[in-house]
Coordinates of C-alpha atoms in Angstrom, one line a residue:
M1 CA -1.8 21.2 -4.3
V2 CA -3.4 18.2 -2.7
S3 CA -2.5 14.7 -3.9
R4 CA -5.1 12.2 -5.0
T5 CA -3.8 9.7 -2.3
A6 CA -4.2 12.2 0.5
V7 CA -7.8 13.0 -0.6
E8 CA -8.8 9.4 -0.8
D9 CA -7.1 8.5 2.5
A10 CA -8.9 11.5 4.2
V11 CA -12.3 10.3 2.9
R12 CA -11.6 6.8 4.2
N13 CA -10.4 8.0 7.6
V14 CA -13.3 10.4 8.2
V15 CA -16.4 9.3 6.2
Q16 CA -18.4 6.2 6.9
G17 CA -21.3 4.4 5.1
P18 CA -22.7 5.2 1.7
E19 CA -21.3 8.7 1.6
R20 CA -17.8 7.3 1.6
G21 CA -18.5 5.5 -1.7
D22 CA -20.1 8.6 -3.2
L23 CA -17.2 10.8 -2.3
L24 CA -14.6 8.3 -3.5
F25 CA -16.5 8.0 -6.8
F26 CA -16.5 11.8 -7.1
V27 CA -12.7 12.0 -6.4
G28 CA -12.1 9.2 -8.9
E29 CA -13.8 11.3 -11.6
Q30 CA -11.4 14.2 -11.1
T31 CA -8.5 14.5 -13.5
D32 CA -5.0 15.3 -12.1
E33 CA -5.3 18.7 -13.7
Q34 CA -8.6 19.4 -11.8
L35 CA -7.0 18.2 -8.5
S36 CA -4.1 20.6 -9.1
Q37 CA -6.5 23.5 -9.0
W38 CA -8.0 22.6 -5.6
R39 CA -6.9 25.2 -3.1
I40 CA -6.1 22.8 -0.3
L41 CA -2.9 20.9 0.8
D42 CA -2.0 17.5 2.0
T43 CA -0.9 19.1 5.3
D44 CA -4.3 20.7 6.0
G45 CA -5.5 17.6 7.7
D46 CA -8.2 14.9 7.0
S47 CA -11.2 16.9 8.4
A48 CA -10.4 20.0 6.3
I49 CA -9.8 17.9 3.2
V50 CA -13.1 16.1 3.6
A51 CA -15.0 19.3 4.2
F52 CA -13.5 20.7 1.0
V53 CA -14.4 17.6 -1.0
R54 CA -18.0 17.7 0.3
R55 CA -18.3 21.3 -0.9
K56 CA -16.8 20.4 -4.3
A57 CA -19.1 17.4 -4.6
Q58 CA -22.4 19.2 -3.9
G59 CA -24.7 18.5 -6.8
A60 CA -22.2 16.2 -8.5
V61 CA -22.7 13.1 -6.2
A62 CA -26.4 13.7 -6.4
G63 CA -26.2 13.0 -10.2
V64 CA -26.0 16.5 -11.8
G65 CA -25.3 15.5 -15.4
M66 CA -23.5 18.4 -16.9
T67 CA -21.8 17.3 -20.1
R68 CA -18.2 18.1 -20.7
T69 CA -17.8 16.8 -24.2
G70 CA -14.3 16.9 -25.6
D71 CA -12.1 17.3 -22.5
A72 CA -10.0 14.4 -21.2
G73 CA -11.9 14.3 -17.9
A74 CA -15.2 13.5 -19.7
A75 CA -14.6 9.8 -20.2
A76 CA -13.5 9.3 -16.6
G77 CA -16.4 11.5 -15.4
L78 CA -19.6 12.6 -17.1
G79 CA -18.6 12.2 -20.7
V80 CA -21.7 11.1 -22.4
G81 CA -22.3 14.3 -24.3
S82 CA -22.3 12.7 -27.7
A83 CA -24.5 9.8 -26.8
A84 CA -28.1 9.5 -27.9
G85 CA -30.4 11.3 -25.5
A86 CA -27.6 13.2 -23.7
G87 CA -28.7 16.5 -25.0
T88 CA -31.8 16.4 -22.9
A89 CA -30.0 15.7 -19.6
A90 CA -29.9 19.3 -18.5
G91 CA -33.6 19.8 -19.2
Q92 CA -34.5 16.8 -17.2
H93 CA -32.2 17.6 -14.3
N94 CA -34.6 19.7 -12.3
Q95 CA -37.3 17.0 -12.4
A96 CA -34.8 14.2 -11.5
A97 CA -33.4 16.1 -8.6
L98 CA -36.8 15.9 -6.9
I99 CA -36.6 12.1 -6.8
P100 CA -34.3 10.7 -4.0
D101 CA -31.3 8.9 -5.3
T102 CA -31.8 5.2 -4.6
S103 CA -28.3 4.1 -5.6
G104 CA -27.5 2.7 -2.2
A105 CA -30.5 0.4 -2.0
Y106 CA -30.1 -0.7 -5.6
F107 CA -26.4 -1.3 -5.1
R108 CA -27.2 -3.7 -2.2
R109 CA -29.5 -5.6 -4.5
V110 CA -26.8 -5.9 -7.1
M111 CA -24.3 -7.2 -4.5
A112 CA -26.6 -9.8 -3.0
A113 CA -25.8 -12.5 -5.5
Q114 CA -24.6 -16.0 -4.6
F115 CA -21.7 -17.5 -6.5
L116 CA -22.2 -20.9 -8.3
D117 CA -18.8 -22.4 -7.4
S118 CA -19.2 -25.8 -9.1
G119 CA -18.6 -27.8 -6.0
S120 CA -15.6 -25.9 -4.7
T121 CA -15.2 -24.6 -1.2
S122 CA -17.8 -21.9 -0.7
V123 CA -16.6 -18.7 -2.3
D124 CA -19.0 -16.6 -0.4
N125 CA -17.9 -17.9 3.0
G126 CA -14.4 -16.5 3.3
G127 CA -14.2 -15.6 -0.4
L128 CA -10.6 -15.7 -1.4
L129 CA -9.6 -18.4 1.1
G130 CA -12.1 -20.8 -0.5
M131 CA -11.2 -20.3 -4.1
R132 CA -9.2 -23.3 -5.3
H133 CA -11.4 -24.7 -8.0
R134 CA -10.5 -24.0 -11.6
Q135 CA -14.1 -24.0 -12.8
F136 CA -14.8 -20.8 -10.9
Y137 CA -15.8 -18.0 -13.3
L138 CA -16.7 -14.3 -12.8
D139 CA -19.4 -14.3 -15.6
Q140 CA -22.2 -15.2 -13.2
P141 CA -25.3 -13.2 -12.5
L142 CA -25.2 -10.4 -9.9
G143 CA -28.2 -9.9 -7.6
A144 CA -29.7 -7.4 -10.1
L145 CA -28.9 -6.0 -13.5
L146 CA -26.5 -3.0 -13.6
P147 CA -28.3 0.3 -13.9
V148 CA -27.7 2.6 -16.9
S149 CA -29.3 5.8 -18.2
S150 CA -31.2 6.2 -21.4
A151 CA -28.0 7.4 -23.0
A152 CA -27.0 3.7 -23.3
Q153 CA -30.1 2.8 -25.5
E154 CA -28.3 3.3 -28.8
A155 CA -25.5 0.9 -27.7
I156 CA -28.1 -1.7 -26.6
L157 CA -29.9 -1.4 -30.0
H158 CA -26.6 -2.4 -31.7
D159 CA -25.9 -5.3 -29.2
S160 CA -28.8 -6.9 -27.4
D161 CA -26.4 -9.1 -25.4
L162 CA -25.9 -6.0 -23.2
L163 CA -29.4 -6.7 -21.7
K164 CA -28.0 -9.7 -20.0
Y165 CA -26.0 -7.3 -17.8
V166 CA -27.8 -3.9 -17.7
A167 CA -31.2 -2.4 -17.2
V168 CA -32.2 1.0 -18.5
E169 CA -33.3 3.4 -15.8
P170 CA -34.5 0.8 -13.3
D171 CA -36.6 2.0 -10.3
G172 CA -38.0 4.9 -12.4
G173 CA -34.6 6.4 -13.1
S174 CA -33.9 7.1 -9.5
V175 CA -30.6 5.1 -9.4
R176 CA -28.6 8.1 -10.4
T177 CA -25.1 8.0 -8.9
F178 CA -24.6 4.2 -9.5
G179 CA -26.3 4.4 -12.9
Q180 CA -24.2 7.3 -13.9
M181 CA -21.0 5.4 -13.1
V182 CA -22.1 2.3 -15.1
T183 CA -23.2 4.4 -18.0
H184 CA -19.9 6.2 -18.3
A185 CA -18.1 2.8 -18.4
L186 CA -20.5 1.4 -21.0
M187 CA -20.1 4.5 -23.2
G188 CA -16.4 4.4 -22.9
W189 CA -14.0 7.0 -24.3
H190 CA -15.7 7.8 -27.6
D191 CA -15.1 11.6 -27.3
V192 CA -11.5 11.4 -26.1
Q193 CA -8.5 10.8 -28.5
L194 CA -6.3 8.1 -26.9
A195 CA -2.9 7.2 -28.4
S196 CA -1.5 3.7 -27.9
S197 CA 0.4 4.0 -24.6
E198 CA 0.4 2.5 -21.1
T199 CA -1.1 5.8 -20.0
A200 CA -4.0 5.3 -22.3
T201 CA -4.5 1.7 -21.0
S202 CA -4.4 3.0 -17.5
F203 CA -7.1 5.6 -18.4
K204 CA -9.3 2.8 -19.7
T205 CA -8.8 0.5 -16.7
Q206 CA -9.4 3.4 -14.3
L207 CA -12.9 4.0 -15.9
L208 CA -13.7 0.3 -16.0
V209 CA -12.0 -1.1 -12.8
G210 CA -10.6 1.7 -10.6
I211 CA -13.7 3.9 -10.3
P212 CA -16.3 1.0 -9.9
L213 CA -14.1 -0.8 -7.4
S214 CA -13.6 2.4 -5.3
Y215 CA -17.4 3.0 -5.4
A216 CA -18.2 -0.6 -4.4
L217 CA -15.6 -0.9 -1.6
G218 CA -16.6 2.5 -0.2
R219 CA -20.3 1.5 -0.3
L220 CA -19.4 -1.7 1.5
G221 CA -17.7 0.3 4.3
L222 CA -14.3 -1.4 3.8
H223 CA -11.0 0.1 4.8
F224 CA -9.1 -0.2 1.5
R225 CA -6.4 1.5 -0.5
I226 CA -5.9 1.7 -4.3
D227 CA -2.7 2.9 -5.9
R228 CA -1.1 2.9 -9.4
N229 CA 2.5 2.4 -10.2
A230 CA 5.0 5.1 -11.0
A231 CA 8.5 4.6 -12.2
D232 CA 11.6 5.7 -10.2
P233 CA 13.4 8.8 -11.5
S234 CA 16.2 6.4 -12.4
G235 CA 16.7 2.7 -12.1
D236 CA 13.0 2.1 -12.8
T237 CA 12.8 -0.3 -9.8
T238 CA 9.2 0.1 -9.0
K239 CA 8.2 -0.2 -12.7
R240 CA 10.0 -3.5 -13.0
L241 CA 8.9 -5.0 -9.7
R242 CA 5.6 -3.4 -8.7
P243 CA 2.2 -4.1 -10.5
D244 CA 0.6 -1.3 -12.4
F245 CA -2.6 -1.4 -10.3
L246 CA -2.8 -2.4 -6.6
C247 CA -5.7 -2.8 -4.2
W248 CA -5.2 -3.6 -0.5
I249 CA -7.7 -4.6 2.2
R250 CA -6.2 -4.0 5.7
N251 CA -2.7 -4.2 4.1
A252 CA -3.3 -7.5 2.3
L253 CA -2.7 -7.1 -1.5
L254 CA -5.9 -8.8 -2.9
L255 CA -6.1 -7.3 -6.4
K256 CA -3.5 -6.3 -8.9
G257 CA -3.3 -5.4 -12.6
E258 CA -0.6 -5.5 -15.2
E259 CA -1.1 -3.0 -18.1
K260 CA 0.6 -2.7 -21.5
A261 CA 0.2 -0.2 -24.3
N262 CA -0.4 -2.7 -27.2
E263 CA -2.3 -5.9 -27.6
S264 CA 0.9 -7.6 -28.8
A265 CA 2.2 -7.4 -25.2
L266 CA -0.7 -9.3 -23.6
Q267 CA 1.4 -12.4 -23.0
E268 CA 4.1 -10.4 -21.4
A269 CA 1.5 -8.9 -19.0
N270 CA 0.2 -12.4 -18.3
R271 CA 3.7 -13.6 -17.4
E272 CA 4.1 -10.6 -15.0
L273 CA 1.1 -11.8 -13.0
T274 CA 3.3 -14.5 -11.4
S275 CA 6.6 -12.6 -11.3
K276 CA 5.5 -9.3 -9.7
M277 CA 4.1 -9.5 -6.1
A278 CA 2.1 -12.6 -6.7
T279 CA 1.1 -13.2 -3.0
S280 CA -1.0 -11.0 -0.7
W281 CA 2.0 -10.5 1.7
R282 CA 5.5 -11.8 2.1
P283 CA 4.7 -15.4 3.3
G284 CA 7.5 -15.5 5.9
L285 CA 6.0 -12.5 7.8
L286 CA 3.0 -14.5 8.9
P287 CA 3.9 -18.1 9.4
G288 CA 0.9 -20.4 9.8
V289 CA -1.6 -17.8 8.4
S290 CA -3.5 -19.1 5.3
M291 CA -2.7 -17.1 2.2
P292 CA -5.7 -15.9 0.3
C293 CA -6.1 -16.3 -3.5
M294 CA -5.2 -13.0 -5.3
M295 CA -7.4 -11.5 -7.9
A296 CA -5.7 -10.0 -11.0
Y297 CA -6.3 -8.6 -14.4
T298 CA -4.2 -8.0 -17.5
A299 CA -4.9 -5.2 -19.9
A300 CA -3.1 -4.6 -23.2
G301 CA -4.5 -2.1 -25.7
N302 CA -8.2 -3.0 -25.9
L303 CA -7.9 -6.5 -24.5
M304 CA -8.5 -7.4 -20.9
Q305 CA -8.8 -10.6 -18.9
F306 CA -9.2 -11.5 -15.2
F307 CA -7.2 -14.2 -13.3
A308 CA -6.9 -15.9 -10.0
I309 CA -3.4 -16.4 -8.5
T310 CA -3.0 -19.3 -6.1
E311 CA -0.3 -21.6 -4.8
S312 CA 0.9 -24.0 -7.5
S313 CA -0.7 -27.5 -7.2
G314 CA 2.8 -28.9 -6.9
G315 CA 3.9 -26.3 -4.3
G316 CA 7.0 -24.1 -4.4
G317 CA 5.4 -21.2 -6.4
V318 CA 2.2 -19.7 -7.8
E319 CA 0.1 -20.0 -10.9
A320 CA -2.4 -17.8 -12.6
W321 CA -5.5 -19.2 -14.1
P322 CA -8.2 -17.3 -16.1
I323 CA -11.6 -16.6 -14.4
S324 CA -13.0 -14.7 -17.4
E325 CA -12.9 -14.8 -21.1
L326 CA -10.6 -12.5 -23.1
L327 CA -12.6 -9.2 -23.3
D328 CA -12.6 -6.6 -26.0
I329 CA -13.0 -3.3 -24.3
S330 CA -13.3 -1.4 -27.5
R331 CA -16.9 -2.7 -27.5
P332 CA -19.6 -1.7 -25.0
L333 CA -20.3 -5.4 -24.2
G334 CA -16.6 -6.0 -23.3
R335 CA -16.6 -2.8 -21.1
I336 CA -19.8 -3.7 -19.2
K337 CA -18.4 -7.2 -18.5
V338 CA -15.3 -5.7 -17.0
V339 CA -17.5 -3.6 -14.6
H340 CA -19.7 -6.6 -13.9
H341 CA -16.6 -8.7 -13.1
T342 CA -15.1 -6.0 -11.0
L343 CA -18.2 -5.8 -8.8
H344 CA -18.0 -9.6 -8.3
I345 CA -14.4 -9.2 -7.2
A346 CA -15.5 -6.4 -4.8
R347 CA -17.8 -9.0 -3.2
L348 CA -15.0 -11.5 -2.8
L349 CA -12.8 -8.8 -1.2
A350 CA -15.6 -7.9 1.2
A351 CA -16.1 -11.6 2.1
Y352 CA -12.4 -11.9 3.0
A353 CA -12.0 -8.6 4.8
P354 CA -13.1 -9.8 8.3
L355 CA -10.5 -12.6 8.0
A356 CA -7.6 -10.4 6.9
P357 CA -4.7 -10.7 9.5
P358 CA -4.7 -7.7 11.8
Q359 CA -1.0 -8.1 12.6
L360 CA 0.0 -7.2 9.0
S361 CA 1.4 -3.7 9.7
I362 CA 3.0 -3.1 6.3
A363 CA 1.6 -3.7 2.8
L364 CA 3.4 -5.5 0.1
G365 CA 3.9 -2.9 -2.6
G366 CA 2.6 -0.2 -0.3
M367 CA 4.4 3.1 0.6
I368 CA 4.9 4.5 4.1
Q369 CA 5.8 8.2 4.3
S370 CA 8.1 9.7 6.9
K371 CA 7.3 13.3 8.0
G372 CA 9.2 15.7 10.2
L373 CA 8.2 18.9 12.0
G374 CA 5.5 20.9 10.3
G375 CA 4.6 17.9 8.1
R376 CA 7.8 18.2 6.1
L377 CA 8.2 15.0 4.0
L378 CA 11.5 13.4 4.9
G379 CA 11.2 10.2 2.8
N380 CA 9.4 7.0 2.2
V381 CA 9.8 3.3 2.3
M382 CA 8.2 0.7 -0.1
L383 CA 8.0 -3.0 0.5
F384 CA 9.0 -5.4 -2.3
G385 CA 9.1 -9.1 -2.1
D386 CA 12.7 -9.5 -0.9
F387 CA 13.7 -6.0 0.2
V388 CA 12.5 -2.6 1.3
Q389 CA 13.3 0.4 -0.9
K390 CA 14.0 3.4 1.3
R391 CA 14.2 7.0 0.0
A392 CA 15.5 9.9 2.1
F393 CA 14.9 13.3 0.5
E394 CA 17.5 16.0 0.9
Y395 CA 19.5 13.4 2.8
L396 CA 22.6 15.5 3.7
R397 CA 20.3 18.3 4.9
Q398 CA 18.2 16.2 7.2
P399 CA 18.5 17.0 11.0
G400 CA 21.1 14.9 12.8
V401 CA 22.8 13.4 9.7
V402 CA 26.6 13.0 10.3
L403 CA 27.9 10.7 7.6
D404 CA 28.4 11.9 4.0
F405 CA 27.4 9.5 1.2
S406 CA 30.8 7.8 0.7
T407 CA 31.1 7.1 4.4
L408 CA 27.6 5.7 4.5
V409 CA 28.6 3.3 1.7
E410 CA 31.7 2.4 3.8
L411 CA 29.4 1.7 6.8
Y412 CA 27.1 -0.7 4.9
T413 CA 30.0 -2.4 3.3
A414 CA 31.7 -3.0 6.7
T415 CA 28.6 -4.1 8.4
G416 CA 27.7 -6.4 5.5
R417 CA 31.0 -8.3 6.2
E418 CA 29.8 -9.0 9.7
L419 CA 27.0 -11.3 8.4
C420 CA 24.9 -10.4 11.4
A421 CA 21.2 -11.5 11.1
N422 CA 20.2 -8.9 13.6
L423 CA 21.4 -5.8 11.7
V424 CA 20.0 -4.4 8.6
R425 CA 22.0 -4.8 5.4
L426 CA 22.0 -3.8 1.7
H427 CA 20.1 -6.0 -0.7
Q428 CA 22.5 -6.8 -3.6
G429 CA 24.6 -3.8 -2.6
A430 CA 22.0 -1.3 -3.8
I431 CA 22.7 2.2 -2.5
R432 CA 22.8 5.4 -4.6
M433 CA 22.1 9.1 -4.7
E434 CA 19.4 10.4 -7.1
G435 CA 20.2 14.1 -7.0
T436 CA 19.8 14.9 -3.3
T437 CA 17.8 11.8 -2.5
L438 CA 19.4 8.8 -0.9
V439 CA 18.0 5.5 -2.2
L440 CA 18.7 2.2 -0.5
H441 CA 17.5 -1.4 -1.0
L442 CA 17.5 -3.1 2.4
E443 CA 17.0 -6.5 3.9
P444 CA 15.7 -8.5 5.7
V445 CA 12.0 -7.7 5.4
G446 CA 10.2 -7.6 8.7
L447 CA 7.2 -6.3 10.6
P448 CA 7.6 -2.8 12.3
L449 CA 6.8 -2.9 16.0
D450 CA 3.5 -1.3 16.7
A451 CA 4.4 -1.2 20.4
P452 CA 7.3 -2.3 22.7
P453 CA 7.2 -5.9 23.9
A454 CA 4.5 -6.4 26.6
D455 CA 6.2 -9.2 28.6
E456 CA 9.7 -9.8 30.0
A457 CA 10.4 -13.0 27.9
T458 CA 9.7 -11.2 24.7
L459 CA 11.6 -8.1 25.8
K460 CA 14.6 -10.3 26.5
E461 CA 14.5 -11.7 23.0
A462 CA 14.1 -8.2 21.5
I463 CA 16.9 -6.7 23.6
R464 CA 19.2 -9.6 22.7
G465 CA 18.6 -9.0 19.0
V466 CA 19.2 -5.2 19.4
L467 CA 22.5 -5.9 21.3
L468 CA 23.7 -8.4 18.7
G469 CA 23.1 -5.7 16.0
I470 CA 24.8 -3.0 18.0
A471 CA 27.8 -5.3 18.6
A472 CA 28.2 -5.9 14.9
L473 CA 27.9 -2.2 14.2
H474 CA 30.6 -1.4 16.8
R475 CA 32.9 -4.1 15.5
A476 CA 32.7 -2.3 12.1
G477 CA 33.7 1.0 13.8
F478 CA 30.4 2.8 13.9
V479 CA 27.7 3.8 16.4
H480 CA 24.0 3.8 15.7
R481 CA 22.8 7.0 17.4
D482 CA 19.1 6.3 17.0
V483 CA 18.3 3.1 19.0
R484 CA 14.6 3.1 19.7
W485 CA 11.7 0.7 19.2
R486 CA 10.7 2.4 16.0
N487 CA 14.0 1.3 14.5
V488 CA 13.5 -2.4 15.4
I489 CA 11.7 -4.9 13.2
R490 CA 10.5 -8.4 13.9
V491 CA 11.3 -11.2 11.3
P492 CA 9.4 -14.4 12.2
E493 CA 11.0 -16.5 9.5
L494 CA 14.5 -16.1 11.1
R495 CA 13.4 -18.5 13.9
S496 CA 13.6 -21.5 11.6
S497 CA 17.1 -20.5 10.3
G498 CA 18.7 -20.9 13.7
S499 CA 19.0 -17.3 14.6
L500 CA 19.1 -16.5 18.3
S501 CA 16.6 -13.7 17.8
T502 CA 13.9 -12.5 15.5
Y503 CA 14.5 -8.8 16.1
V504 CA 16.6 -6.7 13.7
L505 CA 18.1 -3.2 14.3
I506 CA 17.4 -1.0 11.3
D507 CA 17.9 2.7 10.1
L508 CA 21.6 3.4 10.0
E509 CA 21.3 6.7 8.2
H510 CA 21.9 8.7 11.5
A511 CA 25.0 6.6 12.4
A512 CA 28.5 8.0 12.9
R513 CA 32.0 6.7 13.2
A514 CA 32.7 5.4 16.7
D515 CA 35.5 7.9 17.1
C516 CA 33.5 10.8 15.7
A517 CA 34.6 14.0 17.6
V518 CA 31.6 16.2 16.9
D519 CA 29.8 17.7 19.9
C520 CA 26.3 16.1 19.6
R521 CA 24.9 18.8 21.9
E522 CA 25.0 21.1 18.9
P523 CA 21.5 21.3 17.2
D524 CA 22.9 20.1 13.8
F525 CA 24.0 16.8 15.3
R526 CA 21.5 16.2 18.1
L527 CA 18.5 13.9 17.4
G528 CA 15.1 14.9 18.5
S529 CA 14.4 11.2 19.5
W530 CA 17.0 11.3 22.3
P531 CA 15.4 11.2 25.7
S532 CA 18.2 13.4 27.2
E533 CA 21.8 14.3 26.7
D534 CA 22.9 12.3 29.7
M535 CA 24.2 9.4 27.4
L536 CA 26.7 11.8 25.7
E537 CA 30.3 11.8 26.9
S538 CA 30.6 14.3 29.8
G539 CA 32.5 17.5 28.8
S540 CA 33.0 16.8 25.1
G541 CA 29.4 15.9 24.2
R542 CA 30.7 13.1 22.0
Y543 CA 28.4 10.2 21.1
T544 CA 30.3 7.0 21.9
P545 CA 29.6 3.2 21.8
A546 CA 28.5 3.5 25.5
S547 CA 25.9 6.0 24.3
D548 CA 24.2 3.3 22.2
L549 CA 24.1 1.1 25.3
C550 CA 22.4 4.0 27.3
L551 CA 19.7 4.1 24.7
V552 CA 19.2 0.3 25.1
A553 CA 18.6 1.0 28.8
Y554 CA 15.8 3.3 27.8
L555 CA 14.3 0.5 25.7
M556 CA 14.2 -1.6 28.8
M557 CA 12.0 0.8 30.7
C558 CA 8.8 -0.2 28.8
I559 CA 7.7 -2.8 31.4
P560 CA 8.4 -3.7 35.0
L561 CA 11.5 -5.9 35.2
S562 CA 12.7 -8.7 37.4
Q563 CA 15.6 -7.8 39.7
S564 CA 18.1 -9.3 37.2
G565 CA 16.7 -7.1 34.4
Q566 CA 16.7 -4.1 36.6
R567 CA 20.4 -4.6 37.4
L568 CA 21.3 -4.8 33.7
Q569 CA 19.2 -1.7 32.9
Q570 CA 20.7 0.4 35.6
A571 CA 24.3 -0.7 34.6
L572 CA 23.6 0.3 31.0
A573 CA 22.2 3.6 31.9
A574 CA 25.2 4.4 34.2
R575 CA 27.7 3.5 31.4
Q576 CA 29.0 0.7 33.6
V577 CA 28.8 -2.0 30.8
P578 CA 32.0 -1.9 28.7
S579 CA 30.5 -3.2 25.4
A580 CA 27.5 -4.8 23.8
E581 CA 29.3 -8.1 23.9
A582 CA 29.6 -7.8 27.7
A583 CA 25.9 -6.9 28.0
L584 CA 25.0 -10.1 26.1
Q585 CA 26.8 -12.1 28.8
H586 CA 24.7 -10.7 31.5
E587 CA 22.6 -13.3 33.5
W588 CA 19.3 -11.6 32.4
L589 CA 20.1 -12.4 28.8
S590 CA 21.3 -15.9 29.4
L591 CA 19.3 -18.4 27.2
H592 CA 18.6 -20.4 30.4
A593 CA 17.7 -17.4 32.5
A594 CA 14.2 -17.4 34.1

């Protein structure tokens, strides 16, 4: 079975231009049950997945209107079977198919609007960076009315205000894909029975926000990700701390949604706008970089409203202010306004995209998966505001793991007492087993290194931080065993706190006791990341504190070194430095060294 995330990521990675929007729209229409029947896997690779999607989408993305009245996929897909005029769709199909689909050209007309920003900094120039004025509102004209099919005529007869937002079969009915999407949203979920639940609310917002947003951002050629929340098997951490709907542009969280089952919980959803991931990234990660305004919505039962989240006028926090009226999505007018506002938000995201910081290598609320040989999923990490949640699947069976759970708890307890800013630690003591999965909440939050330091001054700073972390780990009676650049993060905000370094050693799950007697030449204990077995104790194959220092020597081989740096690197590699504390006293690492 292929996952929805894998399919969408494959389309974004492989497909460019208008076809990306068409395919993302098609994928968004598929129910989870339909995806479960696709005979392709996440591990088959992006190219194979995209080829499969293209075959599946043949006919569908060109506007083939086969009705599927009564099944749950109809409202999210082509469910207009009970609307007026829908019964003739199949008979008209052959004639319509002869007319080229002009969705792309019409979409560009729709998105060509200019915001009337009431004297605020130009919203169109930089989009979310310029939005600071409380008079900004989403209910402004787009560049053209939204296209709908003749199936919407009955709804228009009952509410003529819809004609302020939609046009029936513009351009001679040739705007098929775009028009089909808007028509589905306007018609809603009339043929699907939805009980009051957060799942039902998510179903509605997917039709009104998720699918139109994916279509628009894909058409605009943006690199984006959309995800929905899912609760932990236990603890419910992500449900409490992560928004229900998230959209990132280049790892900046620019749109989020909070969803509740019943209208009585609307105020609770509004409060969560400022309490759950209310900034586009953790501010301390990018000091000096302007934080954009975040778009947001709340949905409770049949009520929806859009908001902008900005820094509080008094500083020290954030505030959410409405940028739309409260919308009733049980009515066609309310539904079409949500689609209209969503397309305006897509324009704002597109305006900001070129300004998004490229150095943001991890997304707030985003998940990074770790895979082993053969694509085996080993675990994942998810970034929250103050900590990173790490999950290691089948922890005790993972290659190279030496410590059992109780000893790992002992390790984190002991290293926590060291109060070392350069070594990862538990956030509020959170470590547990969920069945066979190890779950940890870790701090500090930092940026993964995309590459080793490129100059000697930065390398000194990084090596000093790594050695400070190793020294604390050794004092606690443990060795790291997996010292490499992938397990070092950079924390810019530590500079202002007086720390000697901004680099932190992470990933202690492959650690061992310093006096561990196991022979690490054995396959069960050897790590595939080791450059060789030369750093193991001769004869016994033990991994000792000196072995950690040998791996530091390998870190130093990333750039040409001064003579002083070469001397330290060679001494570490030859196991001639007695301890991490001794290495920190070397002239190359002196704060005053050239």
